[in-house]
Amino acid sequence: VMMSHGNLQPVGHGIGCLIARNSSSHCVVTKVVQGGAASFSGQVFVGDRIISVDGRYTGTIDTDMVGRWFLGEAGTTLSLILRDPHSGMDRQVRLTRQPLARVGSYGGEVGGIGAVLANDANGAIVVSRLVFGGAAAQTKPSDLFGEDRLKRYDKILAVDGRSVVGLSPADARPLLVGPVGSTVRLTVKRAKYDVPIEIELRRKANQMQTQFVPLDAASDPSDRPESATFTSRPTTHGYSPTFAT
C-alpha cells in the first residue's frame, strides 16, 4: 500500500493500492495498481472503505500508520474488512503480500491457469473443472495416464511453495495469475496418492475471469468422488463463490 499524498516511498511488501481519507474522513482505496495482489484478486475496488486491517480498526488513525499496517514480509497474508460504498455491505478479503518492486511491472497481458476452483466441505481449494482452451486443459502429459496434469477434484495445497490451506479461491487467486507465458508450480493432493505431487503450468491469457456460479453447476455430481463434497456457504450473490483463474 502506498499513501496517495506527499512523497512517501513504499517500504517492505504490500498488496498494491493507494489509500487516503475522503471528504468524510473515512480511509478509502483511491487506486488499485495493476500487477498487485489487490488487482489480481478482483476483490478490491476504488472507493472501498477500509474498516480494518488484520483486526485493527482504521477509525481516526493517521493514514500513514494505516498504510504501514499493510506492509510485511512477502508471502504473508493480510486480512481486510472492506465496505462497499454503494451497498454499505462489509466483506472480508485476504491477500498475500508481494514485493512492491513487482507491482505495476506487468506491462503485457495477465493470464491464469484455466481452472474453476471451489472450497470443499473441509475448506480445501478443489479443482471443480478445467476451462476449455486453458493452460491446465492444454498441458501435454509426459506419461500415458497424464498424471502430471491438473485434474478435477485435485486439492491445491500450495502455489509456488506458498501454502493456500485455509484460503478461499478468491484469496488464492493473486498467486495463480501472472504474466502470460510465465510458469506456476502447484502442489496438489490427489485421492489416489498418499503424498502430494507437483504440477507446473504455463499461464495463458483470457483464462482468469472471476465467476460466481452455483457449485452444482460447476461440476457434475454423477462423476464426483465421494470425498469431493463441495460446500454451499451463502454469499451476497446467493452462491458459494467458484472462481475461474
Tab-separated table of C-alpha atoms in Angstrom:
chain	number	residue	atom	x	y	z
A	1	VAL	CA	0.000	0.000	0.000
A	2	MET	CA	1.148	3.498	-0.810
A	3	MET	CA	-0.378	6.660	0.594
A	4	SER	CA	-1.720	8.988	-2.097
A	5	HIS	CA	-0.363	12.205	-0.646
A	6	GLY	CA	3.098	13.618	-0.117
A	7	ASN	CA	6.249	11.934	-1.446
A	8	LEU	CA	6.227	8.828	0.693
A	9	GLN	CA	8.197	5.917	-0.704
A	10	PRO	CA	6.870	2.398	-0.147
A	11	VAL	CA	8.956	0.229	2.122
A	12	GLY	CA	8.574	-3.545	2.519
A	13	HIS	CA	5.998	-5.666	0.759
A	14	GLY	CA	2.328	-4.878	0.212
A	15	ILE	CA	-0.754	-5.530	-1.914
A	16	GLY	CA	-0.592	-2.740	-4.496
A	17	CYS	CA	-3.132	0.003	-3.824
A	18	LEU	CA	-3.299	3.661	-2.845
A	19	ILE	CA	-5.255	4.853	0.181
A	20	ALA	CA	-6.360	8.242	1.504
A	21	ARG	CA	-9.016	9.939	3.649
A	22	ASN	CA	-12.136	11.030	1.777
A	23	SER	CA	-14.279	14.115	2.485
A	24	SER	CA	-15.979	12.203	5.306
A	25	SER	CA	-12.576	11.339	6.846
A	26	HIS	CA	-13.024	7.654	6.028
A	27	CYS	CA	-9.989	5.644	4.963
A	28	VAL	CA	-10.676	4.529	1.370
A	29	VAL	CA	-8.976	2.892	-1.602
A	30	THR	CA	-8.130	5.558	-4.190
A	31	LYS	CA	-6.311	3.391	-6.731
A	32	VAL	CA	-5.713	-0.311	-7.414
A	33	VAL	CA	-2.289	-0.740	-9.005
A	34	GLN	CA	-2.012	-3.087	-11.968
A	35	GLY	CA	0.097	-6.129	-11.183
A	36	GLY	CA	-0.517	-6.030	-7.440
A	37	ALA	CA	-2.246	-8.598	-5.253
A	38	ALA	CA	-5.277	-6.317	-4.887
A	39	SER	CA	-5.639	-6.064	-8.666
A	40	PHE	CA	-5.170	-9.783	-9.255
A	41	SER	CA	-7.699	-10.677	-6.564
A	42	GLY	CA	-10.608	-8.959	-8.266
A	43	GLN	CA	-11.957	-8.147	-4.782
A	44	VAL	CA	-10.605	-4.641	-4.109
A	45	PHE	CA	-12.123	-1.593	-5.834
A	46	VAL	CA	-11.599	2.147	-5.883
A	47	GLY	CA	-13.918	3.742	-3.338
A	48	ASP	CA	-13.961	0.770	-0.966
A	49	ARG	CA	-13.896	1.954	2.627
A	50	ILE	CA	-11.213	0.225	4.704
A	51	ILE	CA	-12.817	-0.718	8.018
A	52	SER	CA	-9.983	-2.771	9.490
A	53	VAL	CA	-6.566	-4.225	8.677
A	54	ASP	CA	-5.741	-7.512	10.390
A	55	GLY	CA	-8.357	-6.745	13.043
A	56	ARG	CA	-7.128	-3.197	13.689
A	57	TYR	CA	-9.823	-0.597	13.011
A	58	THR	CA	-8.774	2.375	10.909
A	59	GLY	CA	-11.151	4.847	12.637
A	60	THR	CA	-9.292	8.114	13.045
A	61	ILE	CA	-5.849	6.503	12.832
A	62	ASP	CA	-3.379	8.531	10.766
A	63	THR	CA	-3.335	7.356	7.131
A	64	ASP	CA	0.442	6.902	7.183
A	65	MET	CA	0.075	4.489	10.096
A	66	VAL	CA	-2.736	2.582	8.363
A	67	GLY	CA	-0.501	2.266	5.310
A	68	ARG	CA	2.220	0.702	7.421
A	69	TRP	CA	-0.237	-1.934	8.618
A	70	PHE	CA	-0.437	-3.193	5.056
A	71	LEU	CA	3.297	-3.820	4.814
A	72	GLY	CA	5.068	-7.011	5.848
A	73	GLU	CA	7.085	-9.962	4.643
A	74	ALA	CA	6.427	-11.166	1.099
A	75	GLY	CA	4.202	-14.246	1.151
A	76	THR	CA	2.422	-13.348	4.386
A	77	THR	CA	-1.347	-12.912	4.410
A	78	LEU	CA	-3.238	-9.670	5.078
A	79	SER	CA	-6.884	-9.640	6.159
A	80	LEU	CA	-9.077	-6.636	5.312
A	81	ILE	CA	-12.654	-5.706	6.099
A	82	LEU	CA	-13.880	-3.531	3.218
A	83	ARG	CA	-17.214	-1.714	2.942
A	84	ASP	CA	-18.865	-1.304	-0.439
A	85	PRO	CA	-19.629	2.426	-0.912
A	86	HIS	CA	-22.833	1.653	-2.822
A	87	SER	CA	-24.451	-1.165	-0.854
A	88	GLY	CA	-22.872	-0.396	2.526
A	89	MET	CA	-22.150	-4.113	2.957
A	90	ASP	CA	-18.909	-5.299	4.541
A	91	ARG	CA	-16.801	-8.136	3.197
A	92	GLN	CA	-13.583	-9.822	4.268
A	93	VAL	CA	-10.705	-10.016	1.814
A	94	ARG	CA	-7.466	-11.897	2.417
A	95	LEU	CA	-4.478	-11.071	0.231
A	96	THR	CA	-0.898	-12.303	0.038
A	97	ARG	CA	1.765	-9.595	0.175
A	98	GLN	CA	4.237	-9.422	-2.696
A	99	PRO	CA	7.416	-7.419	-3.350
A	100	LEU	CA	6.388	-3.883	-4.250
A	101	ALA	CA	9.048	-3.854	-6.979
A	102	ARG	CA	6.796	-6.235	-8.925
A	103	VAL	CA	3.683	-4.082	-8.603
A	104	GLY	CA	2.915	-2.316	-11.864
A	105	SER	CA	5.762	-4.156	-13.630
A	106	TYR	CA	3.489	-6.370	-15.722
A	107	GLY	CA	3.345	-4.451	-18.962
A	108	GLY	CA	1.851	-7.263	-21.016
A	109	GLU	CA	-1.183	-9.471	-20.712
A	110	VAL	CA	-2.031	-11.170	-17.465
A	111	GLY	CA	-3.200	-14.776	-17.575
A	112	GLY	CA	-4.104	-17.695	-15.370
A	113	ILE	CA	-4.204	-21.473	-15.269
A	114	GLY	CA	-7.676	-22.044	-16.733
A	115	ALA	CA	-9.330	-23.868	-13.859
A	116	VAL	CA	-12.561	-23.304	-11.933
A	117	LEU	CA	-11.901	-23.590	-8.201
A	118	ALA	CA	-14.156	-24.057	-5.185
A	119	ASN	CA	-13.876	-24.875	-1.487
A	120	ASP	CA	-14.915	-28.375	-0.455
A	121	ALA	CA	-16.794	-29.177	2.764
A	122	ASN	CA	-13.492	-29.139	4.682
A	123	GLY	CA	-12.450	-25.758	3.307
A	124	ALA	CA	-9.783	-27.070	0.927
A	125	ILE	CA	-9.372	-25.494	-2.520
A	126	VAL	CA	-10.511	-28.066	-5.077
A	127	VAL	CA	-10.458	-28.050	-8.881
A	128	SER	CA	-14.113	-28.109	-9.898
A	129	ARG	CA	-13.450	-28.209	-13.628
A	130	LEU	CA	-10.889	-27.200	-16.250
A	131	VAL	CA	-11.640	-24.339	-18.643
A	132	PHE	CA	-11.647	-25.377	-22.306
A	133	GLY	CA	-8.553	-23.991	-24.032
A	134	GLY	CA	-6.930	-23.000	-20.749
A	135	ALA	CA	-3.417	-23.766	-19.575
A	136	ALA	CA	-4.433	-26.731	-17.409
A	137	ALA	CA	-6.576	-28.330	-20.121
A	138	GLN	CA	-3.970	-27.936	-22.854
A	139	THR	CA	-0.899	-29.087	-20.946
A	140	LYS	CA	0.630	-32.061	-22.712
A	141	PRO	CA	1.170	-35.012	-20.341
A	142	SER	CA	4.586	-36.628	-20.111
A	143	ASP	CA	3.138	-40.064	-19.355
A	144	LEU	CA	0.385	-42.268	-20.743
A	145	PHE	CA	-2.082	-41.540	-17.944
A	146	GLY	CA	-1.489	-37.806	-17.699
A	147	GLU	CA	-0.666	-37.917	-14.003
A	148	ASP	CA	1.392	-34.727	-14.298
A	149	ARG	CA	-1.650	-32.745	-15.483
A	150	LEU	CA	-4.053	-30.865	-13.244
A	151	LYS	CA	-7.298	-32.830	-12.870
A	152	ARG	CA	-10.793	-32.306	-11.500
A	153	TYR	CA	-11.049	-32.818	-7.755
A	154	ASP	CA	-7.339	-32.205	-7.199
A	155	LYS	CA	-6.839	-30.355	-3.906
A	156	ILE	CA	-4.436	-27.433	-4.233
A	157	LEU	CA	-2.182	-27.228	-1.175
A	158	ALA	CA	0.411	-24.668	-2.289
A	159	VAL	CA	1.250	-22.290	-5.142
A	160	ASP	CA	4.931	-21.747	-5.881
A	161	GLY	CA	5.715	-23.149	-2.459
A	162	ARG	CA	3.292	-20.872	-0.586
A	163	SER	CA	0.583	-22.691	1.330
A	164	VAL	CA	-3.025	-21.912	0.393
A	165	VAL	CA	-4.516	-24.177	3.056
A	166	GLY	CA	-7.407	-22.350	4.725
A	167	LEU	CA	-7.772	-19.807	1.918
A	168	SER	CA	-10.734	-19.363	-0.407
A	169	PRO	CA	-10.287	-19.489	-4.202
A	170	ALA	CA	-10.588	-15.704	-4.249
A	171	ASP	CA	-7.844	-15.385	-1.644
A	172	ALA	CA	-5.521	-17.686	-3.600
A	173	ARG	CA	-6.213	-16.095	-6.992
A	174	PRO	CA	-3.416	-13.447	-6.837
A	175	LEU	CA	-0.886	-16.274	-6.509
A	176	LEU	CA	-2.251	-18.103	-9.557
A	177	VAL	CA	-2.382	-15.255	-12.067
A	178	GLY	CA	0.617	-13.528	-13.592
A	179	PRO	CA	2.268	-12.567	-16.883
A	180	VAL	CA	1.197	-14.657	-19.872
A	181	GLY	CA	3.833	-17.308	-20.575
A	182	SER	CA	5.201	-17.393	-17.029
A	183	THR	CA	5.120	-20.657	-15.097
A	184	VAL	CA	3.391	-21.505	-11.842
A	185	ARG	CA	4.055	-24.599	-9.714
A	186	LEU	CA	1.157	-26.223	-7.882
A	187	THR	CA	1.376	-28.693	-5.036
A	188	VAL	CA	-1.750	-30.841	-5.192
A	189	LYS	CA	-3.204	-33.769	-3.279
A	190	ARG	CA	-4.845	-36.420	-5.435
A	191	ALA	CA	-7.112	-39.043	-3.897
A	192	LYS	CA	-5.187	-41.990	-5.344
A	193	TYR	CA	-1.833	-40.903	-3.913
A	194	ASP	CA	-0.640	-40.808	-0.308
A	195	VAL	CA	1.730	-37.891	-0.876
A	196	PRO	CA	1.218	-34.574	-2.723
A	197	ILE	CA	2.509	-34.171	-6.270
A	198	GLU	CA	3.973	-31.172	-8.105
A	199	ILE	CA	2.408	-29.811	-11.305
A	200	GLU	CA	3.870	-26.999	-13.387
A	201	LEU	CA	1.689	-24.920	-15.719
A	202	ARG	CA	2.399	-22.078	-18.129
A	203	ARG	CA	-0.133	-19.262	-17.782
A	204	LYS	CA	-2.365	-18.399	-20.723
A	205	ALA	CA	-4.383	-15.283	-21.491
A	206	ASN	CA	-8.146	-14.879	-21.080
A	207	GLN	CA	-8.478	-17.667	-18.531
A	208	MET	CA	-8.609	-15.628	-15.340
A	209	GLN	CA	-12.126	-14.196	-15.191
A	210	THR	CA	-13.772	-14.336	-11.796
A	211	GLN	CA	-17.079	-16.206	-11.894
A	212	PHE	CA	-19.866	-16.692	-9.358
A	213	VAL	CA	-21.793	-19.833	-10.277
A	214	PRO	CA	-23.798	-22.408	-8.323
A	215	LEU	CA	-21.461	-25.160	-7.243
A	216	ASP	CA	-23.754	-27.878	-8.579
A	217	ALA	CA	-23.458	-26.233	-11.994
A	218	ALA	CA	-19.688	-26.105	-11.788
A	219	SER	CA	-19.270	-29.864	-11.626
A	220	ASP	CA	-21.277	-32.937	-12.487
A	221	PRO	CA	-22.248	-34.770	-9.264
A	222	SER	CA	-22.614	-38.065	-11.121
A	223	ASP	CA	-18.865	-38.486	-11.564
A	224	ARG	CA	-17.764	-36.747	-8.388
A	225	PRO	CA	-15.655	-38.828	-5.975
A	226	GLU	CA	-17.352	-39.477	-2.660
A	227	SER	CA	-14.633	-37.474	-0.918
A	228	ALA	CA	-15.263	-34.375	-3.068
A	229	THR	CA	-18.273	-32.798	-1.371
A	230	PHE	CA	-18.472	-29.081	-2.083
A	231	THR	CA	-19.689	-26.568	0.415
A	232	SER	CA	-22.600	-24.236	-0.241
A	233	ARG	CA	-21.814	-21.331	2.035
A	234	PRO	CA	-24.068	-18.373	1.185
A	235	THR	CA	-22.650	-15.126	-0.143
A	236	THR	CA	-24.164	-11.823	-1.176
A	237	HIS	CA	-24.673	-13.402	-4.599
A	238	GLY	CA	-26.603	-16.345	-3.146
A	239	TYR	CA	-23.901	-18.853	-4.035
A	240	SER	CA	-20.675	-20.139	-2.629
A	241	PRO	CA	-18.061	-18.432	-4.808
A	242	THR	CA	-16.461	-20.530	-7.518
A	243	PHE	CA	-13.592	-18.944	-9.398
A	244	ALA	CA	-12.052	-19.458	-12.802
A	245	THR	CA	-8.418	-18.447	-12.723
